[in-house]
Amino acid sequence: MLDALTVAVAVTALALAAWCGHAAYRDQPTKDWHFIGMAVVSVLALAQLVVGVVQLARGERPGGGMAVFIAYLIGSFAAVPAAGFLSLTERTRWGSVTVAAGAVVLAVLEVRLYDIWGN
C-alpha cells in the first residue's frame, strides 16, 4: 500500500469527522458542502481501493491475510458513502453525527489496513 495515500485518507476522514461533528454540535443536518467533503474522502478511498487491487494483481500479498485485507479495503471504501446515504434519511443533527461516526470508522480502518499490509 502507499503510505502517503493511507495517511491522506485518514487525515481527510478525520477532518470530515470534525467538520460534521461541529455541524452536529450546532444542531445542523448535513448540507451540500458536507456532501462535497464526503465525495473528496470517497474519491481518496476509491484510489486506495484501486491501488490495493492493482498490488494484489501484481502478486504482492498482505502480511495479515488476503481475505481480511480485501474485507478492510471494501469496508473502507463503503464507510463514508454509507454514512452519507444514512444522513440523507435523517435530516437532523443526527445525520451529521452519522457522517462524523462513519468518517472516524474510516480513519480506524485505515490504521488497520496499514497494519494488515505489514508495514
GROMACS .gro file of N, CA, C and O in nm:
model
  476
    1MET      N    1   0.084  -0.117   0.000
    1MET     CA    2   0.000   0.000   0.000
    1MET      C    3   0.089   0.124   0.000
    1MET      O    4   0.201   0.122   0.047
    2LEU      N    5   0.033   0.229  -0.049
    2LEU     CA    6   0.104   0.357  -0.049
    2LEU      C    7   0.081   0.427   0.085
    2LEU      O    8  -0.033   0.459   0.120
    3ASP      N    9   0.188   0.448   0.158
    3ASP     CA   10   0.175   0.509   0.290
    3ASP      C   11   0.116   0.649   0.282
    3ASP      O   12   0.033   0.686   0.365
    4ALA      N   13   0.158   0.727   0.183
    4ALA     CA   14   0.109   0.864   0.170
    4ALA      C   15  -0.042   0.865   0.144
    4ALA      O   16  -0.115   0.950   0.200
    5LEU      N   17  -0.090   0.773   0.064
    5LEU     CA   18  -0.233   0.766   0.036
    5LEU      C   19  -0.311   0.724   0.160
    5LEU      O   20  -0.418   0.779   0.189
    6THR      N   21  -0.257   0.631   0.235
    6THR     CA   22  -0.322   0.588   0.359
    6THR      C   23  -0.333   0.704   0.457
    6THR      O   24  -0.439   0.725   0.518
    7VAL      N   25  -0.225   0.780   0.471
    7VAL     CA   26  -0.228   0.895   0.561
    7VAL      C   27  -0.326   1.001   0.510
    7VAL      O   28  -0.401   1.060   0.588
    8ALA      N   29  -0.327   1.024   0.379
    8ALA     CA   30  -0.417   1.125   0.321
    8ALA      C   31  -0.563   1.087   0.346
    8ALA      O   32  -0.645   1.173   0.382
    9VAL      N   33  -0.597   0.961   0.327
    9VAL     CA   34  -0.735   0.917   0.351
    9VAL      C   35  -0.771   0.934   0.498
    9VAL      O   36  -0.879   0.986   0.531
   10ALA      N   37  -0.682   0.893   0.587
   10ALA     CA   38  -0.711   0.903   0.730
   10ALA      C   39  -0.725   1.048   0.775
   10ALA      O   40  -0.817   1.082   0.850
   11VAL      N   41  -0.637   1.135   0.728
   11VAL     CA   42  -0.641   1.275   0.770
   11VAL      C   43  -0.766   1.344   0.716
   11VAL      O   44  -0.833   1.419   0.789
   12THR      N   45  -0.799   1.321   0.589
   12THR     CA   46  -0.919   1.384   0.535
   12THR      C   47  -1.045   1.328   0.601
   12THR      O   48  -1.143   1.401   0.621
   13ALA      N   49  -1.043   1.201   0.637
   13ALA     CA   50  -1.158   1.143   0.707
   13ALA      C   51  -1.174   1.206   0.845
   13ALA      O   52  -1.287   1.238   0.886
   14LEU      N   53  -1.064   1.228   0.915
   14LEU     CA   54  -1.073   1.293   1.046
   14LEU      C   55  -1.117   1.438   1.034
   14LEU      O   56  -1.191   1.489   1.120
   15ALA      N   57  -1.073   1.506   0.928
   15ALA     CA   58  -1.118   1.643   0.905
   15ALA      C   59  -1.268   1.646   0.878
   15ALA      O   60  -1.340   1.733   0.930
   16LEU      N   61  -1.317   1.552   0.799
   16LEU     CA   62  -1.460   1.542   0.773
   16LEU      C   63  -1.536   1.512   0.902
   16LEU      O   64  -1.643   1.569   0.926
   17ALA      N   65  -1.481   1.425   0.985
   17ALA     CA   66  -1.546   1.393   1.113
   17ALA      C   67  -1.555   1.517   1.202
   17ALA      O   68  -1.660   1.541   1.264
   18ALA      N   69  -1.449   1.595   1.206
   18ALA     CA   70  -1.451   1.717   1.287
   18ALA      C   71  -1.553   1.817   1.232
   18ALA      O   72  -1.627   1.881   1.308
   19TRP      N   73  -1.557   1.830   1.101
   19TRP     CA   74  -1.648   1.924   1.036
   19TRP      C   75  -1.794   1.886   1.061
   19TRP      O   76  -1.876   1.969   1.100
   20CYS      N   77  -1.826   1.760   1.042
   20CYS     CA   78  -1.963   1.715   1.064
   20CYS      C   79  -1.996   1.712   1.213
   20CYS      O   80  -2.111   1.736   1.252
   21GLY      N   81  -1.897   1.683   1.296
   21GLY     CA   82  -1.918   1.688   1.440
   21GLY      C   83  -1.950   1.830   1.486
   21GLY      O   84  -2.035   1.851   1.572
   22HIS      N   85  -1.884   1.927   1.426
   22HIS     CA   86  -1.913   2.067   1.457
   22HIS      C   87  -2.054   2.104   1.413
   22HIS      O   88  -2.125   2.176   1.485
   23ALA      N   89  -2.095   2.055   1.296
   23ALA     CA   90  -2.232   2.081   1.250
   23ALA      C   91  -2.333   2.018   1.345
   23ALA      O   92  -2.436   2.079   1.375
   24ALA      N   93  -2.305   1.898   1.393
   24ALA     CA   94  -2.396   1.834   1.488
   24ALA      C   95  -2.400   1.912   1.620
   24ALA      O   96  -2.507   1.929   1.678
   25TYR      N   97  -2.287   1.963   1.663
   25TYR     CA   98  -2.282   2.044   1.784
   25TYR      C   99  -2.368   2.169   1.769
   25TYR      O  100  -2.432   2.213   1.863
   26ARG      N  101  -2.371   2.225   1.648
   26ARG     CA  102  -2.451   2.344   1.621
   26ARG      C  103  -2.596   2.309   1.584
   26ARG      O  104  -2.671   2.396   1.541
   27ASP      N  105  -2.632   2.181   1.599
   27ASP     CA  106  -2.768   2.132   1.574
   27ASP      C  107  -2.808   2.150   1.427
   27ASP      O  108  -2.920   2.190   1.397
   28GLN      N  109  -2.716   2.118   1.336
   28GLN     CA  110  -2.742   2.131   1.193
   28GLN      C  111  -2.733   1.995   1.124
   28GLN      O  112  -2.648   1.914   1.158
   29PRO      N  113  -2.817   1.973   1.025
   29PRO     CA  114  -2.804   1.850   0.945
   29PRO      C  115  -2.689   1.864   0.845
   29PRO      O  116  -2.629   1.970   0.833
   30THR      N  117  -2.661   1.757   0.774
   30THR     CA  118  -2.559   1.765   0.670
   30THR      C  119  -2.610   1.854   0.558
   30THR      O  120  -2.726   1.849   0.520
   31LYS      N  121  -2.520   1.933   0.505
   31LYS     CA  122  -2.554   2.027   0.398
   31LYS      C  123  -2.477   1.987   0.272
   31LYS      O  124  -2.398   1.893   0.273
   32ASP      N  125  -2.500   2.060   0.164
   32ASP     CA  126  -2.434   2.029   0.037
   32ASP      C  127  -2.282   2.030   0.050
   32ASP      O  128  -2.214   1.947  -0.010
   33TRP      N  129  -2.229   2.124   0.128
   33TRP     CA  130  -2.083   2.130   0.144
   33TRP      C  131  -2.029   2.005   0.212
   33TRP      O  132  -1.918   1.960   0.180
   34HIS      N  133  -2.106   1.950   0.303
   34HIS     CA  134  -2.062   1.826   0.369
   34HIS      C  135  -2.055   1.711   0.267
   34HIS      O  136  -1.965   1.628   0.273
   35PHE      N  137  -2.151   1.711   0.174
   35PHE     CA  138  -2.151   1.604   0.073
   35PHE      C  139  -2.033   1.620  -0.023
   35PHE      O  140  -1.981   1.520  -0.073
   36ILE      N  141  -1.991   1.742  -0.047
   36ILE     CA  142  -1.870   1.761  -0.128
   36ILE      C  143  -1.749   1.707  -0.053
   36ILE      O  144  -1.663   1.639  -0.112
   37GLY      N  145  -1.743   1.732   0.076
   37GLY     CA  146  -1.635   1.675   0.158
   37GLY      C  147  -1.638   1.523   0.158
   37GLY      O  148  -1.534   1.458   0.149
   38MET      N  149  -1.758   1.467   0.167
   38MET     CA  150  -1.770   1.321   0.161
   38MET      C  151  -1.724   1.267   0.026
   38MET      O  152  -1.663   1.160   0.019
   39ALA      N  153  -1.752   1.342  -0.080
   39ALA     CA  154  -1.708   1.299  -0.213
   39ALA      C  155  -1.556   1.299  -0.223
   39ALA      O  156  -1.497   1.205  -0.280
   40VAL      N  157  -1.492   1.399  -0.166
   40VAL     CA  158  -1.345   1.405  -0.169
   40VAL      C  159  -1.286   1.285  -0.094
   40VAL      O  160  -1.196   1.217  -0.145
   41VAL      N  161  -1.338   1.258   0.024
   41VAL     CA  162  -1.289   1.145   0.102
   41VAL      C  163  -1.318   1.014   0.029
   41VAL      O  164  -1.234   0.923   0.025
   42SER      N  165  -1.434   1.003  -0.034
   42SER     CA  166  -1.469   0.881  -0.106
   42SER      C  167  -1.380   0.859  -0.228
   42SER      O  168  -1.346   0.744  -0.260
   43VAL      N  169  -1.344   0.965  -0.296
   43VAL     CA  170  -1.253   0.952  -0.411
   43VAL      C  171  -1.116   0.904  -0.365
   43VAL      O  172  -1.054   0.818  -0.430
   44LEU      N  173  -1.068   0.955  -0.253
   44LEU     CA  174  -0.941   0.907  -0.199
   44LEU      C  175  -0.950   0.760  -0.159
   44LEU      O  176  -0.858   0.682  -0.185
   45ALA      N  177  -1.062   0.721  -0.099
   45ALA     CA  178  -1.081   0.580  -0.062
   45ALA      C  179  -1.090   0.491  -0.187
   45ALA      O  180  -1.041   0.379  -0.188
   46LEU      N  181  -1.152   0.544  -0.292
   46LEU     CA  182  -1.158   0.470  -0.418
   46LEU      C  183  -1.018   0.453  -0.477
   46LEU      O  184  -0.983   0.344  -0.527
   47ALA      N  185  -0.938   0.557  -0.470
   47ALA     CA  186  -0.800   0.547  -0.519
   47ALA      C  187  -0.724   0.441  -0.441
   47ALA      O  188  -0.647   0.363  -0.499
   48GLN      N  189  -0.746   0.436  -0.312
   48GLN     CA  190  -0.679   0.335  -0.232
   48GLN      C  191  -0.727   0.194  -0.267
   48GLN      O  192  -0.649   0.101  -0.273
   49LEU      N  193  -0.856   0.180  -0.293
   49LEU     CA  194  -0.910   0.051  -0.336
   49LEU      C  195  -0.844   0.007  -0.465
   49LEU      O  196  -0.802  -0.109  -0.479
   50VAL      N  197  -0.832   0.098  -0.560
   50VAL     CA  198  -0.770   0.065  -0.689
   50VAL      C  199  -0.623   0.027  -0.669
   50VAL      O  200  -0.576  -0.073  -0.725
   51VAL      N  201  -0.551   0.102  -0.588
   51VAL     CA  202  -0.410   0.071  -0.562
   51VAL      C  203  -0.397  -0.066  -0.497
   51VAL      O  204  -0.311  -0.147  -0.535
   52GLY      N  205  -0.484  -0.094  -0.401
   52GLY     CA  206  -0.479  -0.225  -0.335
   52GLY      C  207  -0.507  -0.339  -0.430
   52GLY      O  208  -0.437  -0.442  -0.428
   53VAL      N  209  -0.606  -0.324  -0.517
   53VAL     CA  210  -0.638  -0.429  -0.614
   53VAL      C  211  -0.524  -0.447  -0.713
   53VAL      O  212  -0.487  -0.560  -0.748
   54VAL      N  213  -0.465  -0.337  -0.758
   54VAL     CA  214  -0.352  -0.346  -0.852
   54VAL      C  215  -0.234  -0.417  -0.787
   54VAL      O  216  -0.169  -0.502  -0.850
   55GLN      N  217  -0.205  -0.384  -0.663
   55GLN     CA  218  -0.093  -0.451  -0.596
   55GLN      C  219  -0.121  -0.600  -0.577
   55GLN      O  220  -0.030  -0.682  -0.591
   56LEU      N  221  -0.245  -0.635  -0.546
   56LEU     CA  222  -0.278  -0.777  -0.534
   56LEU      C  223  -0.267  -0.847  -0.670
   56LEU      O  224  -0.221  -0.961  -0.678
   57ALA      N  225  -0.308  -0.778  -0.777
   57ALA     CA  226  -0.300  -0.836  -0.911
   57ALA      C  227  -0.154  -0.855  -0.955
   57ALA      O  228  -0.125  -0.946  -1.033
   58ARG      N  229  -0.065  -0.771  -0.905
   58ARG     CA  230   0.077  -0.783  -0.940
   58ARG      C  231   0.147  -0.894  -0.862
   58ARG      O  232   0.264  -0.921  -0.884
   59GLY      N  233   0.075  -0.955  -0.768
   59GLY     CA  234   0.132  -1.066  -0.694
   59GLY      C  235   0.179  -1.031  -0.554
   59GLY      O  236   0.226  -1.118  -0.481
   60GLU      N  237   0.169  -0.907  -0.514
   60GLU     CA  238   0.207  -0.869  -0.378
   60GLU      C  239   0.100  -0.918  -0.282
   60GLU      O  240  -0.018  -0.918  -0.315
   61ARG      N  241   0.141  -0.960  -0.166
   61ARG     CA  242   0.047  -1.016  -0.070
   61ARG      C  243   0.059  -0.945   0.065
   61ARG      O  244   0.169  -0.917   0.111
   62PRO      N  245  -0.055  -0.919   0.130
   62PRO     CA  246  -0.052  -0.857   0.263
   62PRO      C  247  -0.003  -0.956   0.367
   62PRO      O  248  -0.026  -1.077   0.355
   63GLY      N  249   0.062  -0.906   0.469
   63GLY     CA  250   0.114  -0.992   0.573
   63GLY      C  251   0.006  -1.047   0.665
   63GLY      O  252   0.022  -1.153   0.725
   64GLY      N  253  -0.107  -0.979   0.675
   64GLY     CA  254  -0.212  -1.019   0.768
   64GLY      C  255  -0.321  -1.105   0.709
   64GLY      O  256  -0.422  -1.129   0.774
   65GLY      N  257  -0.305  -1.150   0.587
   65GLY     CA  258  -0.406  -1.235   0.524
   65GLY      C  259  -0.483  -1.163   0.416
   65GLY      O  260  -0.523  -1.049   0.432
   66MET      N  261  -0.501  -1.232   0.304
   66MET     CA  262  -0.565  -1.171   0.188
   66MET      C  263  -0.713  -1.142   0.212
   66MET      O  264  -0.760  -1.034   0.177
   67ALA      N  265  -0.788  -1.236   0.268
   67ALA     CA  266  -0.931  -1.216   0.286
   67ALA      C  267  -0.959  -1.099   0.380
   67ALA      O  268  -1.048  -1.017   0.355
   68VAL      N  269  -0.883  -1.089   0.487
   68VAL     CA  270  -0.901  -0.979   0.581
   68VAL      C  271  -0.867  -0.847   0.515
   68VAL      O  272  -0.938  -0.747   0.531
   69PHE      N  273  -0.760  -0.844   0.437
   69PHE     CA  274  -0.719  -0.722   0.369
   69PHE      C  275  -0.826  -0.675   0.270
   69PHE      O  276  -0.862  -0.557   0.267
   70ILE      N  277  -0.881  -0.768   0.192
   70ILE     CA  278  -0.984  -0.732   0.094
   70ILE      C  279  -1.110  -0.683   0.167
   70ILE      O  280  -1.172  -0.586   0.124
   71ALA      N  281  -1.146  -0.747   0.275
   71ALA     CA  282  -1.263  -0.704   0.352
   71ALA      C  283  -1.244  -0.562   0.406
   71ALA      O  284  -1.336  -0.479   0.398
   72TYR      N  285  -1.126  -0.532   0.457
   72TYR     CA  286  -1.100  -0.398   0.507
   72TYR      C  287  -1.096  -0.296   0.394
   72TYR      O  288  -1.140  -0.182   0.410
   73LEU      N  289  -1.042  -0.334   0.279
   73LEU     CA  290  -1.040  -0.244   0.163
   73LEU      C  291  -1.182  -0.207   0.120
   73LEU      O  292  -1.212  -0.089   0.098
   74ILE      N  293  -1.267  -0.306   0.110
   74ILE     CA  294  -1.406  -0.281   0.069
   74ILE      C  295  -1.479  -0.201   0.176
   74ILE      O  296  -1.553  -0.106   0.146
   75GLY      N  297  -1.457  -0.235   0.302
   75GLY     CA  298  -1.520  -0.162   0.411
   75GLY      C  299  -1.476  -0.016   0.417
   75GLY      O  300  -1.558   0.074   0.440
   76SER      N  301  -1.349   0.008   0.391
   76SER     CA  302  -1.301   0.146   0.394
   76SER      C  303  -1.358   0.227   0.278
   76SER      O  304  -1.385   0.346   0.292
   77PHE      N  305  -1.379   0.162   0.166
   77PHE     CA  306  -1.441   0.232   0.053
   77PHE      C  307  -1.588   0.262   0.080
   77PHE      O  308  -1.639   0.366   0.041
   78ALA      N  309  -1.657   0.175   0.151
   78ALA     CA  310  -1.801   0.189   0.170
   78ALA      C  311  -1.841   0.270   0.293
   78ALA      O  312  -1.957   0.311   0.304
   79ALA      N  313  -1.750   0.296   0.385
   79ALA     CA  314  -1.786   0.358   0.513
   79ALA      C  315  -1.850   0.495   0.497
   79ALA      O  316  -1.959   0.520   0.549
   80VAL      N  317  -1.785   0.585   0.427
   80VAL     CA  318  -1.837   0.722   0.415
   80VAL      C  319  -1.959   0.731   0.324
   80VAL      O  320  -2.057   0.798   0.359
   81PRO      N  321  -1.962   0.664   0.208
   81PRO     CA  322  -2.085   0.669   0.128
   81PRO      C  323  -2.207   0.613   0.202
   81PRO      O  324  -2.317   0.667   0.190
   82ALA      N  325  -2.187   0.507   0.279
   82ALA     CA  326  -2.299   0.452   0.356
   82ALA      C  327  -2.347   0.550   0.461
   82ALA      O  328  -2.468   0.570   0.479
   83ALA      N  329  -2.254   0.615   0.529
   83ALA     CA  330  -2.292   0.715   0.629
   83ALA      C  331  -2.361   0.835   0.562
   83ALA      O  332  -2.457   0.890   0.616
   84GLY      N  333  -2.313   0.874   0.445
   84GLY     CA  334  -2.377   0.983   0.372
   84GLY      C  335  -2.519   0.950   0.331
   84GLY      O  336  -2.609   1.034   0.340
   85PHE      N  337  -2.540   0.827   0.286
   85PHE     CA  338  -2.675   0.784   0.250
   85PHE      C  339  -2.767   0.787   0.372
   85PHE      O  340  -2.880   0.832   0.364
   86LEU      N  341  -2.716   0.737   0.484
   86LEU     CA  342  -2.797   0.739   0.606
   86LEU      C  343  -2.828   0.882   0.651
   86LEU      O  344  -2.935   0.909   0.704
   87SER      N  345  -2.734   0.973   0.629
   87SER     CA  346  -2.759   1.112   0.669
   87SER      C  347  -2.867   1.177   0.583
   87SER      O  348  -2.931   1.272   0.626
   88LEU      N  349  -2.884   1.127   0.461
   88LEU     CA  350  -2.993   1.179   0.378
   88LEU      C  351  -3.130   1.138   0.432
   88LEU      O  352  -3.227   1.212   0.416
   89THR      N  353  -3.137   1.024   0.495
   89THR     CA  354  -3.264   0.979   0.550
   89THR      C  355  -3.292   1.043   0.685
   89THR      O  356  -3.407   1.043   0.729
   90GLU      N  357  -3.191   1.094   0.750
   90GLU     CA  358  -3.206   1.157   0.881
   90GLU      C  359  -3.162   1.303   0.871
   90GLU      O  360  -3.046   1.335   0.886
   91ARG      N  361  -3.255   1.389   0.840
   91ARG     CA  362  -3.224   1.530   0.813
   91ARG      C  363  -3.227   1.614   0.940
   91ARG      O  364  -3.285   1.722   0.944
   92THR      N  365  -3.166   1.562   1.046
   92THR     CA  366  -3.149   1.637   1.170
   92THR      C  367  -3.001   1.637   1.205
   92THR      O  368  -2.918   1.592   1.125
   93ARG      N  369  -2.970   1.683   1.323
   93ARG     CA  370  -2.830   1.682   1.366
   93ARG      C  371  -2.773   1.541   1.369
   93ARG      O  372  -2.653   1.521   1.357
   94TRP      N  373  -2.859   1.441   1.383
   94TRP     CA  374  -2.812   1.303   1.391
   94TRP      C  375  -2.758   1.255   1.257
   94TRP      O  376  -2.677   1.161   1.252
   95GLY      N  377  -2.800   1.317   1.149
   95GLY     CA  378  -2.738   1.287   1.020
   95GLY      C  379  -2.592   1.329   1.018
   95GLY      O  380  -2.505   1.259   0.967
   96SER      N  381  -2.563   1.444   1.076
   96SER     CA  382  -2.425   1.491   1.087
   96SER      C  383  -2.344   1.401   1.179
   96SER      O  384  -2.227   1.372   1.152
   97VAL      N  385  -2.407   1.356   1.287
   97VAL     CA  386  -2.338   1.264   1.378
   97VAL      C  387  -2.305   1.133   1.306
   97VAL      O  388  -2.196   1.076   1.323
   98THR      N  389  -2.397   1.086   1.223
   98THR     CA  390  -2.375   0.963   1.148
   98THR      C  391  -2.254   0.975   1.055
   98THR      O  392  -2.170   0.884   1.047
   99VAL      N  393  -2.245   1.086   0.984
   99VAL     CA  394  -2.131   1.107   0.893
   99VAL      C  395  -2.002   1.119   0.973
   99VAL      O  396  -1.898   1.063   0.933
  100ALA      N  397  -2.005   1.190   1.084
  100ALA     CA  398  -1.886   1.202   1.168
  100ALA      C  399  -1.840   1.065   1.217
  100ALA      O  400  -1.720   1.033   1.212
  101ALA      N  401  -1.934   0.983   1.258
  101ALA     CA  402  -1.900   0.848   1.305
  101ALA      C  403  -1.845   0.763   1.191
  101ALA      O  404  -1.746   0.690   1.208
  102GLY      N  405  -1.905   0.772   1.072
  102GLY     CA  406  -1.855   0.697   0.957
  102GLY      C  407  -1.714   0.740   0.919
  102GLY      O  408  -1.631   0.656   0.880
  103ALA      N  409  -1.685   0.868   0.931
  103ALA     CA  410  -1.551   0.916   0.898
  103ALA      C  411  -1.448   0.868   1.001
  103ALA      O  412  -1.335   0.834   0.964
  104VAL      N  413  -1.486   0.863   1.127
  104VAL     CA  414  -1.395   0.810   1.230
  104VAL      C  415  -1.371   0.662   1.205
  104VAL      O  416  -1.257   0.613   1.217
  105VAL      N  417  -1.476   0.589   1.168
  105VAL     CA  418  -1.460   0.448   1.135
  105VAL      C  419  -1.362   0.431   1.019
  105VAL      O  420  -1.275   0.344   1.022
  106LEU      N  421  -1.372   0.517   0.918
  106LEU     CA  422  -1.280   0.509   0.806
  106LEU      C  423  -1.137   0.532   0.851
  106LEU      O  424  -1.045   0.461   0.807
  107ALA      N  425  -1.113   0.628   0.938
  107ALA     CA  426  -0.978   0.653   0.987
  107ALA      C  427  -0.922   0.531   1.061
  107ALA      O  428  -0.805   0.495   1.043
  108VAL      N  429  -1.006   0.466   1.140
  108VAL     CA  430  -0.963   0.345   1.212
  108VAL      C  431  -0.936   0.232   1.113
  108VAL      O  432  -0.837   0.158   1.127
  109LEU      N  433  -1.020   0.219   1.011
  109LEU     CA  434  -0.997   0.116   0.909
  109LEU      C  435  -0.865   0.139   0.836
  109LEU      O  436  -0.796   0.043   0.798
  110GLU      N  437  -0.828   0.264   0.817
  110GLU     CA  438  -0.701   0.295   0.751
  110GLU      C  439  -0.583   0.247   0.835
  110GLU      O  440  -0.485   0.194   0.781
  111VAL      N  441  -0.591   0.267   0.965
  111VAL     CA  442  -0.485   0.218   1.053
  111VAL      C  443  -0.475   0.067   1.046
  111VAL      O  444  -0.366   0.010   1.037
  112ARG      N  445  -0.590   0.000   1.045
  112ARG     CA  446  -0.589  -0.146   1.034
  112ARG      C  447  -0.536  -0.193   0.900
  112ARG      O  448  -0.463  -0.291   0.892
  113LEU      N  449  -0.572  -0.124   0.790
  113LEU     CA  450  -0.518  -0.160   0.659
  113LEU      C  451  -0.366  -0.152   0.659
  113LEU      O  452  -0.297  -0.238   0.604
  114TYR      N  453  -0.316  -0.047   0.719
  114TYR     CA  454  -0.170  -0.031   0.729
  114TYR      C  455  -0.107  -0.147   0.805
  114TYR      O  456  -0.004  -0.200   0.763
  115ASP      N  457  -0.170  -0.186   0.917
  115ASP     CA  458  -0.119  -0.299   0.995
  115ASP      C  459  -0.129  -0.431   0.919
  115ASP      O  460  -0.037  -0.513   0.923
  116ILE      N  461  -0.241  -0.454   0.853
  116ILE     CA  462  -0.262  -0.579   0.783
  116ILE      C  463  -0.165  -0.594   0.666
  116ILE      O  464  -0.115  -0.703   0.639
  117TRP      N  465  -0.135  -0.484   0.598
  117TRP     CA  466  -0.043  -0.492   0.484
  117TRP      C  467   0.095  -0.533   0.531
  117TRP      O  468   0.171  -0.593   0.454
  118GLY      N  469   0.128  -0.503   0.654
  118GLY     CA  470   0.255  -0.549   0.708
  118GLY      C  471   0.363  -0.444   0.711
  118GLY      O  472   0.482  -0.474   0.711
  119ASN      N  473   0.326  -0.318   0.716
  119ASN     CA  474   0.426  -0.211   0.722
  119ASN      C  475   0.473  -0.187   0.863
  119ASN      O  476   0.416  -0.204   0.958
   0.00000   0.00000   0.00000
